Amino acid sequence: MINISIHNADDKQAVLQAYSVALTEELNSYPTVNFMYDITGHNATVEDMLDQGTIFEINGQLYRHLNSNPVPVGNFRTYTVDAIHIGSMLQDNYVNPSLKGKHSIEDVANAMIAGLDGFKFKIDDKFDPIDFGDDGIESGHGEDILNTIVEMWNCEYRFDNKTIHIAKAVGKKEDSPGFLFIDGNNVSKISWTEDYSNFKTAIHGYGKQIEIEVGGDDGDGTGGNLDNVEGFAKSPINADFAVDVNRMKSDFANRSWKVKARGVDVNRLYDVVKKNGVSPEWFFAYELMEQGTTYGWLNHTYAHGDPYQDAEYVCGWIKQIANSNTLNPAWTAAEGAISANSGLTAKWNSEFGKGTIGRVYLQGTAAAVWELAGTSGNSSMGKPMAGCVSVIKSWGGHTNSGHVSSGWGWPFPNNKSYTLGIGYKFGYDGGFRDHSYHDGTDWSKGLYSGDVHAIHPGVVTLVDGYNFGTGSGRIVVKGNDGYTVVYQEWTWSGSSGAHVSVGQRINIGDVICTLQASHVHIGVTTKDFNTAFSNSFSSAGGWVDPIPLIQKGGSAKGQSAPAKKSRAQEVIAYAEKYVGQPYVWGGPRGVDKIVPTDCSGMTSNIYKHFGITIGGVTYTQATCGRRISRSEVQTGDLGFYDPGCHHVVMALDNKRAIQEPQPGQNCNIFNIDSYAPSYWIRNDQMAALVAGGGNASDAGESSAKEKKMVYSCEADYISPLAKKKNIGYRWASPVSSETITDENQLKEWLKTQLQDYPDVEYSVDWISFTKNAGGYHNDLSIGNYGWLRDRYGLDIKVRIKGFTKYLDNSDPTNEGSITFGNTSKALRDINTYLVDDLKTLKQSAREVNNWISNRMRISSSSKEWLEQIKGNQNEGGSNDPNK
């Protein structure tokens, strides 16, 4: 019998006599106990003390009552009780850490135990701070925070009542063995079987998913500074450095290794970068400074998809890091390091605010940190920011104020009249012209002369010498409000007299060209220029009379305005963004994001984007509207499949629907009649939105910017064994972390996830937990290292990862167990690698299966230690009554 002290919620105390008391401990877990007691004699007074607040004291540790099961046995009842360590109170403690940016392990541990009476922690090793980024640590229970600590700092913990010990490795250190089992003494017949079925040498991993905005940005940034490196670093990430875009594209195409290696369309790449709100000239120059073909753009990380998808991803990363709450300089890199300087960190945080180029460089490129610090961590590394400034200047770039005008102005500001002859006016002219339609206005040299000025702001998209017969030259300027202006026929020779270049951003009043021919034609369209130009003699080209626009600032009645998508088109366009997203059962739902999820998660998220809540599972969504017939189906209606409405799809129109099909498949669009739902439901809110007409109200119009979930980082870990002959690269399945956002930290974590060693099964005929070998006292505590030695002198170093032992001898059939885990050294004199499978070592008088996990080679120091006790290994017999 074992005496157990108990203390319940009513502050009653007593002593319980128990038997078959089994204590179970595992690494990084709460210890548990299981025991039995009979309601007889002394125990009869404690039966009513078991409640939700009962605490047991066993072996000097406190345990909480989990459950009890009374069973009648003859004239009394027998209770079986389960209890868990007092440390499990972390499961009940909900905290909101509010920890963003860089924090120490102590900061996080303090948040973990906040509000828990009597709890404290002890950090037994030195740990570096970790940057949790802008997302920080999410709210959760203390146990969740403890698991975050374990993952982020790759550490272990153990409980001593309400004190949590955190260390790189709990237990005795590896160079201080705590136990010894010797074949023929306190263990018998050690043997093993090796299995290489799960052996891998390479693994790819992903960091925490983050949310970025993609698209929806016209790319017209504010001004950029090229006067010096500091000014450049203070420029916004979408800065306009007023380069000659054609010259830049040509030079980049000729010099970029990735462009040549991957056949990149530079024009398309330029558009992707600009659309995603990043300065193309900076992006291109940054890439030329980095160069290389192994990684993605800017050598940030591995390429994500094709070059254009990767550019979108990198732009998302740029925007994320540029807007971080705290600037954490990259003092170190694989190429070198300099000492961290808190003074410079504070200075740079002040100088390079959110959204600046410097905030990106100083956190993403160590060489840029060294450049501004004036101290190099590697003399062979250049100065990336100075290099960027030089490259951008070589493309004609210069400091640009970035001021953008708006509205409309006159092409000849000193002559604000519009004396135009009948053939020079806009629109239908009753047959005066061959086609009876004029797509713009002609400004005659007889009335106007000199420079032609921009009538509307925008970006130059075309400059050429197109010959119209009545003059040549063509300049197209695209505004960000849906209007495009064309200036043409100002010269007799090609594009002579043009003052702008493609890619240049212009304001009202900037000189476009000098009038050299008989007139200059100015046209305005609301359609794509190529479409408009092919309809030059028809209103189908979307042409607009420039004069009322100039006079009334674009608000003239009767003018066709740039068309907005109908609400149905908006719903369809947003839903189609899900195409290709993998099916993830139980994925995010009710969120305004494009994320991998399941069928009801997708429909829930699409509806959420438009402000409608329909529930997160099919059976609630099936009740969010009224049934309609197949013929009535329109955009946004939901289709359900029996039995039990187990699947849901959303109609894009009367013929097509979109769905997340099933595990292993991606979101797709299908023909409704080829896979007809059992019935259709119409949600009135969605129906009202879809019926909203051609021009969505500003209040309900969906944002052009979309949110997208991407991985914050990714990396590979390659085992040294991959270089061995006949082994090579054997890839494990990819893994992902819910907390890691740093690539170097991810690589370290991946080392712990790769099984580059075989499964090894060990077995013994018997093992004693009480008999010592060689006069060495066995300390069988969690985390302790020790040795197994077989009868042939084969030494195996192991570590205790878990055990179950009985604290009494009331039942000789009770079996305990030990789990031995891996160590940091190789196993034997030969290159044998063993796995950490955490299988159970069963103790019995007949056979014990010992699954051991190791990756180790016997070291000289370990051999010396074994030699010291070798002389004693035959002492004592094997007739141990406690085996």
PDB file of N, CA and C in Angstrom, residues 326-402:
ATOM      1  N   THR A 326       8.362  46.860 -36.089  1.00  0.00           N
ATOM      2  CA  THR A 326       9.709  47.099 -35.590  1.00  0.00           C
ATOM      3  C   THR A 326      10.730  46.704 -36.645  1.00  0.00           C
ATOM      4  N   LEU A 327      11.744  47.538 -36.830  1.00  0.00           N
ATOM      5  CA  LEU A 327      12.826  47.225 -37.753  1.00  0.00           C
ATOM      6  C   LEU A 327      13.894  46.433 -36.987  1.00  0.00           C
ATOM      7  N   ASN A 328      14.096  45.181 -37.382  1.00  0.00           N
ATOM      8  CA  ASN A 328      15.089  44.325 -36.734  1.00  0.00           C
ATOM      9  C   ASN A 328      16.214  44.045 -37.722  1.00  0.00           C
ATOM     10  N   PRO A 329      17.327  44.786 -37.642  1.00  0.00           N
ATOM     11  CA  PRO A 329      18.400  44.669 -38.634  1.00  0.00           C
ATOM     12  C   PRO A 329      18.970  43.256 -38.739  1.00  0.00           C
ATOM     13  N   ALA A 330      19.324  42.871 -39.959  1.00  0.00           N
ATOM     14  CA  ALA A 330      19.943  41.562 -40.211  1.00  0.00           C
ATOM     15  C   ALA A 330      21.449  41.700 -40.019  1.00  0.00           C
ATOM     16  N   TRP A 331      21.889  41.637 -38.780  1.00  0.00           N
ATOM     17  CA  TRP A 331      23.314  41.822 -38.495  1.00  0.00           C
ATOM     18  C   TRP A 331      24.159  40.666 -39.026  1.00  0.00           C
ATOM     19  N   THR A 332      23.563  39.493 -39.125  1.00  0.00           N
ATOM     20  CA  THR A 332      24.331  38.308 -39.512  1.00  0.00           C
ATOM     21  C   THR A 332      23.751  37.666 -40.763  1.00  0.00           C
ATOM     22  N   ALA A 333      24.599  36.961 -41.466  1.00  0.00           N
ATOM     23  CA  ALA A 333      24.210  36.186 -42.637  1.00  0.00           C
ATOM     24  C   ALA A 333      25.199  35.044 -42.769  1.00  0.00           C
ATOM     25  N   ALA A 334      24.918  34.141 -43.699  1.00  0.00           N
ATOM     26  CA  ALA A 334      25.826  33.015 -43.904  1.00  0.00           C
ATOM     27  C   ALA A 334      27.214  33.492 -44.333  1.00  0.00           C
ATOM     28  N   GLU A 335      27.263  34.672 -44.975  1.00  0.00           N
ATOM     29  CA  GLU A 335      28.534  35.171 -45.483  1.00  0.00           C
ATOM     30  C   GLU A 335      29.368  35.908 -44.431  1.00  0.00           C
ATOM     31  N   GLY A 336      28.755  36.232 -43.287  1.00  0.00           N
ATOM     32  CA  GLY A 336      29.500  36.969 -42.275  1.00  0.00           C
ATOM     33  C   GLY A 336      28.573  37.641 -41.289  1.00  0.00           C
ATOM     34  N   ALA A 337      29.149  38.405 -40.372  1.00  0.00           N
ATOM     35  CA  ALA A 337      28.343  39.060 -39.358  1.00  0.00           C
ATOM     36  C   ALA A 337      29.098  40.226 -38.744  1.00  0.00           C
ATOM     37  N   ILE A 338      28.334  41.174 -38.189  1.00  0.00           N
ATOM     38  CA  ILE A 338      28.912  42.226 -37.357  1.00  0.00           C
ATOM     39  C   ILE A 338      28.108  42.257 -36.066  1.00  0.00           C
ATOM     40  N   SER A 339      28.656  42.873 -35.050  1.00  0.00           N
ATOM     41  CA  SER A 339      27.981  42.926 -33.758  1.00  0.00           C
ATOM     42  C   SER A 339      26.739  43.817 -33.830  1.00  0.00           C
ATOM     43  N   ALA A 340      25.680  43.359 -33.180  1.00  0.00           N
ATOM     44  CA  ALA A 340      24.458  44.158 -33.129  1.00  0.00           C
ATOM     45  C   ALA A 340      24.718  45.472 -32.400  1.00  0.00           C
ATOM     46  N   ASN A 341      24.072  46.541 -32.867  1.00  0.00           N
ATOM     47  CA  ASN A 341      24.270  47.861 -32.307  1.00  0.00           C
ATOM     48  C   ASN A 341      22.904  48.452 -31.987  1.00  0.00           C
ATOM     49  N   SER A 342      22.563  48.509 -30.710  1.00  0.00           N
ATOM     50  CA  SER A 342      21.243  48.991 -30.307  1.00  0.00           C
ATOM     51  C   SER A 342      21.024  50.452 -30.682  1.00  0.00           C
ATOM     52  N   GLY A 343      22.109  51.240 -30.672  1.00  0.00           N
ATOM     53  CA  GLY A 343      21.992  52.644 -31.048  1.00  0.00           C
ATOM     54  C   GLY A 343      21.578  52.808 -32.499  1.00  0.00           C
ATOM     55  N   LEU A 344      22.224  52.022 -33.389  1.00  0.00           N
ATOM     56  CA  LEU A 344      21.861  52.080 -34.810  1.00  0.00           C
ATOM     57  C   LEU A 344      20.458  51.537 -35.030  1.00  0.00           C
ATOM     58  N   THR A 345      20.105  50.497 -34.298  1.00  0.00           N
ATOM     59  CA  THR A 345      18.753  49.945 -34.438  1.00  0.00           C
ATOM     60  C   THR A 345      17.704  50.998 -34.132  1.00  0.00           C
ATOM     61  N   ALA A 346      17.903  51.736 -33.045  1.00  0.00           N
ATOM     62  CA  ALA A 346      16.962  52.793 -32.676  1.00  0.00           C
ATOM     63  C   ALA A 346      16.951  53.902 -33.727  1.00  0.00           C
ATOM     64  N   LYS A 347      18.138  54.267 -34.219  1.00  0.00           N
ATOM     65  CA  LYS A 347      18.248  55.331 -35.227  1.00  0.00           C
ATOM     66  C   LYS A 347      17.532  54.931 -36.515  1.00  0.00           C
ATOM     67  N   TRP A 348      17.764  53.718 -36.959  1.00  0.00           N
ATOM     68  CA  TRP A 348      17.152  53.268 -38.203  1.00  0.00           C
ATOM     69  C   TRP A 348      15.649  53.099 -38.069  1.00  0.00           C
ATOM     70  N   ASN A 349      15.201  52.664 -36.896  1.00  0.00           N
ATOM     71  CA  ASN A 349      13.755  52.568 -36.688  1.00  0.00           C
ATOM     72  C   ASN A 349      13.092  53.928 -36.829  1.00  0.00           C
ATOM     73  N   SER A 350      13.808  54.971 -36.425  1.00  0.00           N
ATOM     74  CA  SER A 350      13.274  56.332 -36.520  1.00  0.00           C
ATOM     75  C   SER A 350      13.349  56.874 -37.939  1.00  0.00           C
ATOM     76  N   GLU A 351      14.467  56.603 -38.630  1.00  0.00           N
ATOM     77  CA  GLU A 351      14.706  57.201 -39.947  1.00  0.00           C
ATOM     78  C   GLU A 351      13.945  56.503 -41.069  1.00  0.00           C
ATOM     79  N   PHE A 352      13.858  55.185 -40.993  1.00  0.00           N
ATOM     80  CA  PHE A 352      13.271  54.432 -42.092  1.00  0.00           C
ATOM     81  C   PHE A 352      11.933  53.870 -41.653  1.00  0.00           C
ATOM     82  N   GLY A 353      10.900  54.680 -41.831  1.00  0.00           N
ATOM     83  CA  GLY A 353       9.573  54.338 -41.349  1.00  0.00           C
ATOM     84  C   GLY A 353       8.908  53.250 -42.164  1.00  0.00           C
ATOM     85  N   LYS A 354       7.686  52.962 -41.783  1.00  0.00           N
ATOM     86  CA  LYS A 354       6.935  51.934 -42.488  1.00  0.00           C
ATOM     87  C   LYS A 354       6.780  52.289 -43.968  1.00  0.00           C
ATOM     88  N   GLY A 355       6.888  51.275 -44.803  1.00  0.00           N
ATOM     89  CA  GLY A 355       6.683  51.464 -46.234  1.00  0.00           C
ATOM     90  C   GLY A 355       7.901  51.924 -46.985  1.00  0.00           C
ATOM     91  N   THR A 356       9.065  52.003 -46.324  1.00  0.00           N
ATOM     92  CA  THR A 356      10.259  52.503 -47.008  1.00  0.00           C
ATOM     93  C   THR A 356      11.152  51.376 -47.509  1.00  0.00           C
ATOM     94  N   ILE A 357      11.944  51.711 -48.515  1.00  0.00           N
ATOM     95  CA  ILE A 357      12.896  50.766 -49.075  1.00  0.00           C
ATOM     96  C   ILE A 357      13.909  50.332 -48.019  1.00  0.00           C
ATOM     97  N   GLY A 358      14.355  51.279 -47.191  1.00  0.00           N
ATOM     98  CA  GLY A 358      15.343  50.960 -46.170  1.00  0.00           C
ATOM     99  C   GLY A 358      14.844  49.941 -45.172  1.00  0.00           C
ATOM    100  N   ARG A 359      13.563  49.990 -44.841  1.00  0.00           N
ATOM    101  CA  ARG A 359      13.012  49.041 -43.871  1.00  0.00           C
ATOM    102  C   ARG A 359      13.064  47.621 -44.414  1.00  0.00           C
ATOM    103  N   VAL A 360      12.985  47.496 -45.725  1.00  0.00           N
ATOM    104  CA  VAL A 360      13.100  46.175 -46.358  1.00  0.00           C
ATOM    105  C   VAL A 360      14.555  45.734 -46.411  1.00  0.00           C
ATOM    106  N   TYR A 361      15.411  46.606 -46.933  1.00  0.00           N
ATOM    107  CA  TYR A 361      16.827  46.256 -47.088  1.00  0.00           C
ATOM    108  C   TYR A 361      17.460  45.866 -45.750  1.00  0.00           C
ATOM    109  N   LEU A 362      17.208  46.644 -44.721  1.00  0.00           N
ATOM    110  CA  LEU A 362      17.904  46.434 -43.449  1.00  0.00           C
ATOM    111  C   LEU A 362      17.432  45.185 -42.718  1.00  0.00           C
ATOM    112  N   GLN A 363      16.273  44.659 -43.103  1.00  0.00           N
ATOM    113  CA  GLN A 363      15.806  43.420 -42.480  1.00  0.00           C
ATOM    114  C   GLN A 363      16.005  42.209 -43.376  1.00  0.00           C
ATOM    115  N   GLY A 364      16.196  42.451 -44.669  1.00  0.00           N
ATOM    116  CA  GLY A 364      16.298  41.332 -45.599  1.00  0.00           C
ATOM    117  C   GLY A 364      17.673  41.085 -46.170  1.00  0.00           C
ATOM    118  N   THR A 365      18.601  42.050 -46.045  1.00  0.00           N
ATOM    119  CA  THR A 365      19.920  41.920 -46.648  1.00  0.00           C
ATOM    120  C   THR A 365      20.986  42.386 -45.666  1.00  0.00           C
ATOM    121  N   ALA A 366      21.768  41.442 -45.155  1.00  0.00           N
ATOM    122  CA  ALA A 366      22.797  41.786 -44.166  1.00  0.00           C
ATOM    123  C   ALA A 366      23.818  42.763 -44.745  1.00  0.00           C
ATOM    124  N   ALA A 367      24.152  42.604 -46.028  1.00  0.00           N
ATOM    125  CA  ALA A 367      25.140  43.494 -46.637  1.00  0.00           C
ATOM    126  C   ALA A 367      24.681  44.945 -46.611  1.00  0.00           C
ATOM    127  N   ALA A 368      23.358  45.174 -46.681  1.00  0.00           N
ATOM    128  CA  ALA A 368      22.834  46.540 -46.590  1.00  0.00           C
ATOM    129  C   ALA A 368      23.006  47.093 -45.182  1.00  0.00           C
ATOM    130  N   VAL A 369      22.856  46.226 -44.181  1.00  0.00           N
ATOM    131  CA  VAL A 369      23.096  46.639 -42.796  1.00  0.00           C
ATOM    132  C   VAL A 369      24.554  47.043 -42.631  1.00  0.00           C
ATOM    133  N   TRP A 370      25.451  46.215 -43.147  1.00  0.00           N
ATOM    134  CA  TRP A 370      26.879  46.524 -43.049  1.00  0.00           C
ATOM    135  C   TRP A 370      27.205  47.823 -43.780  1.00  0.00           C
ATOM    136  N   GLU A 371      26.520  48.042 -44.916  1.00  0.00           N
ATOM    137  CA  GLU A 371      26.756  49.245 -45.722  1.00  0.00           C
ATOM    138  C   GLU A 371      26.421  50.505 -44.927  1.00  0.00           C
ATOM    139  N   LEU A 372      25.246  50.532 -44.304  1.00  0.00           N
ATOM    140  CA  LEU A 372      24.860  51.725 -43.547  1.00  0.00           C
ATOM    141  C   LEU A 372      25.606  51.830 -42.224  1.00  0.00           C
ATOM    142  N   ALA A 373      26.008  50.687 -41.672  1.00  0.00           N
ATOM    143  CA  ALA A 373      26.753  50.711 -40.414  1.00  0.00           C
ATOM    144  C   ALA A 373      28.196  51.125 -40.623  1.00  0.00           C
ATOM    145  N   GLY A 374      28.673  51.017 -41.874  1.00  0.00           N
ATOM    146  CA  GLY A 374      30.050  51.378 -42.176  1.00  0.00           C
ATOM    147  C   GLY A 374      31.060  50.343 -41.730  1.00  0.00           C
ATOM    148  N   THR A 375      30.591  49.129 -41.439  1.00  0.00           N
ATOM    149  CA  THR A 375      31.465  48.032 -41.011  1.00  0.00           C
ATOM    150  C   THR A 375      31.042  46.767 -41.743  1.00  0.00           C
ATOM    151  N   SER A 376      31.957  46.159 -42.468  1.00  0.00           N
ATOM    152  CA  SER A 376      31.604  44.996 -43.272  1.00  0.00           C
ATOM    153  C   SER A 376      31.825  43.701 -42.518  1.00  0.00           C
ATOM    154  N   GLY A 377      30.877  42.792 -42.667  1.00  0.00           N
ATOM    155  CA  GLY A 377      31.031  41.469 -42.098  1.00  0.00           C
ATOM    156  C   GLY A 377      31.745  40.531 -43.039  1.00  0.00           C
ATOM    157  N   ASN A 378      32.006  41.001 -44.255  1.00  0.00           N
ATOM    158  CA  ASN A 378      32.713  40.198 -45.262  1.00  0.00           C
ATOM    159  C   ASN A 378      33.232  41.155 -46.324  1.00  0.00           C
ATOM    160  N   SER A 379      34.542  41.266 -46.412  1.00  0.00           N
ATOM    161  CA  SER A 379      35.138  42.264 -47.307  1.00  0.00           C
ATOM    162  C   SER A 379      34.826  42.005 -48.770  1.00  0.00           C
ATOM    163  N   SER A 380      34.423  40.782 -49.092  1.00  0.00           N
ATOM    164  CA  SER A 380      34.120  40.470 -50.492  1.00  0.00           C
ATOM    165  C   SER A 380      32.715  40.903 -50.895  1.00  0.00           C
ATOM    166  N   MET A 381      31.892  41.293 -49.904  1.00  0.00           N
ATOM    167  CA  MET A 381      30.519  41.703 -50.194  1.00  0.00           C
ATOM    168  C   MET A 381      30.493  43.176 -50.584  1.00  0.00           C
ATOM    169  N   GLY A 382      29.654  43.503 -51.550  1.00  0.00           N
ATOM    170  CA  GLY A 382      29.562  44.876 -52.026  1.00  0.00           C
ATOM    171  C   GLY A 382      28.582  45.696 -51.211  1.00  0.00           C
ATOM    172  N   LYS A 383      28.192  46.839 -51.761  1.00  0.00           N
ATOM    173  CA  LYS A 383      27.239  47.741 -51.130  1.00  0.00           C
ATOM    174  C   LYS A 383      25.968  47.752 -51.981  1.00  0.00           C
ATOM    175  N   PRO A 384      24.977  46.947 -51.601  1.00  0.00           N
ATOM    176  CA  PRO A 384      23.798  46.753 -52.456  1.00  0.00           C
ATOM    177  C   PRO A 384      22.973  48.003 -52.704  1.00  0.00           C
ATOM    178  N   MET A 385      22.822  48.869 -51.701  1.00  0.00           N
ATOM    179  CA  MET A 385      21.993  50.060 -51.916  1.00  0.00           C
ATOM    180  C   MET A 385      22.689  51.074 -52.818  1.00  0.00           C
ATOM    181  N   ALA A 386      23.978  51.271 -52.609  1.00  0.00           N
ATOM    182  CA  ALA A 386      24.721  52.165 -53.498  1.00  0.00           C
ATOM    183  C   ALA A 386      24.701  51.621 -54.917  1.00  0.00           C
ATOM    184  N   GLY A 387      24.791  50.302 -55.045  1.00  0.00           N
ATOM    185  CA  GLY A 387      24.727  49.678 -56.360  1.00  0.00           C
ATOM    186  C   GLY A 387      23.390  49.915 -57.023  1.00  0.00           C
ATOM    187  N   CYS A 388      22.310  49.822 -56.254  1.00  0.00           N
ATOM    188  CA  CYS A 388      20.969  50.070 -56.797  1.00  0.00           C
ATOM    189  C   CYS A 388      20.840  51.503 -57.301  1.00  0.00           C
ATOM    190  N   VAL A 389      21.307  52.449 -56.503  1.00  0.00           N
ATOM    191  CA  VAL A 389      21.244  53.862 -56.905  1.00  0.00           C
ATOM    192  C   VAL A 389      21.967  54.062 -58.224  1.00  0.00           C
ATOM    193  N   SER A 390      23.145  53.457 -58.352  1.00  0.00           N
ATOM    194  CA  SER A 390      23.940  53.603 -59.572  1.00  0.00           C
ATOM    195  C   SER A 390      23.226  53.008 -60.774  1.00  0.00           C
ATOM    196  N   VAL A 391      22.639  51.831 -60.600  1.00  0.00           N
ATOM    197  CA  VAL A 391      21.949  51.167 -61.712  1.00  0.00           C
ATOM    198  C   VAL A 391      20.733  51.975 -62.150  1.00  0.00           C
ATOM    199  N   ILE A 392      19.927  52.441 -61.180  1.00  0.00           N
ATOM    200  CA  ILE A 392      18.727  53.205 -61.524  1.00  0.00           C
ATOM    201  C   ILE A 392      19.103  54.499 -62.246  1.00  0.00           C
ATOM    202  N   LYS A 393      20.195  55.137 -61.814  1.00  0.00           N
ATOM    203  CA  LYS A 393      20.650  56.349 -62.512  1.00  0.00           C
ATOM    204  C   LYS A 393      21.079  56.045 -63.939  1.00  0.00           C
ATOM    205  N   SER A 394      21.660  54.860 -64.146  1.00  0.00           N
ATOM    206  CA  SER A 394      22.097  54.495 -65.499  1.00  0.00           C
ATOM    207  C   SER A 394      20.919  54.334 -66.445  1.00  0.00           C
ATOM    208  N   TRP A 395      19.723  54.170 -65.892  1.00  0.00           N
ATOM    209  CA  TRP A 395      18.516  54.067 -66.707  1.00  0.00           C
ATOM    210  C   TRP A 395      17.833  55.428 -66.875  1.00  0.00           C
ATOM    211  N   GLY A 396      18.545  56.480 -66.524  1.00  0.00           N
ATOM    212  CA  GLY A 396      17.992  57.823 -66.642  1.00  0.00           C
ATOM    213  C   GLY A 396      17.215  58.257 -65.422  1.00  0.00           C
ATOM    214  N   GLY A 397      17.273  57.478 -64.360  1.00  0.00           N
ATOM    215  CA  GLY A 397      16.538  57.813 -63.148  1.00  0.00           C
ATOM    216  C   GLY A 397      17.126  59.014 -62.439  1.00  0.00           C
ATOM    217  N   HIS A 398      16.306  59.702 -61.720  1.00  0.00           N
ATOM    218  CA  HIS A 398      16.743  60.858 -60.958  1.00  0.00           C
ATOM    219  C   HIS A 398      15.746  61.113 -59.821  1.00  0.00           C
ATOM    220  N   THR A 399      16.141  61.955 -58.892  1.00  0.00           N
ATOM    221  CA  THR A 399      15.239  62.296 -57.789  1.00  0.00           C
ATOM    222  C   THR A 399      13.976  62.915 -58.346  1.00  0.00           C
ATOM    223  N   ASN A 400      12.839  62.422 -57.878  1.00  0.00           N
ATOM    224  CA  ASN A 400      11.550  62.798 -58.445  1.00  0.00           C
ATOM    225  C   ASN A 400      10.617  63.172 -57.302  1.00  0.00           C
ATOM    226  N   SER A 401      10.022  64.342 -57.395  1.00  0.00           N
ATOM    227  CA  SER A 401       9.160  64.809 -56.299  1.00  0.00           C
ATOM    228  C   SER A 401       7.930  63.943 -56.132  1.00  0.00           C
ATOM    229  N   GLY A 402       7.485  63.340 -57.235  1.00  0.00           N
ATOM    230  CA  GLY A 402       6.341  62.441 -57.143  1.00  0.00           C
ATOM    231  C   GLY A 402       4.994  63.146 -57.085  1.00  0.00           C
TER     232      GLY A 402
END
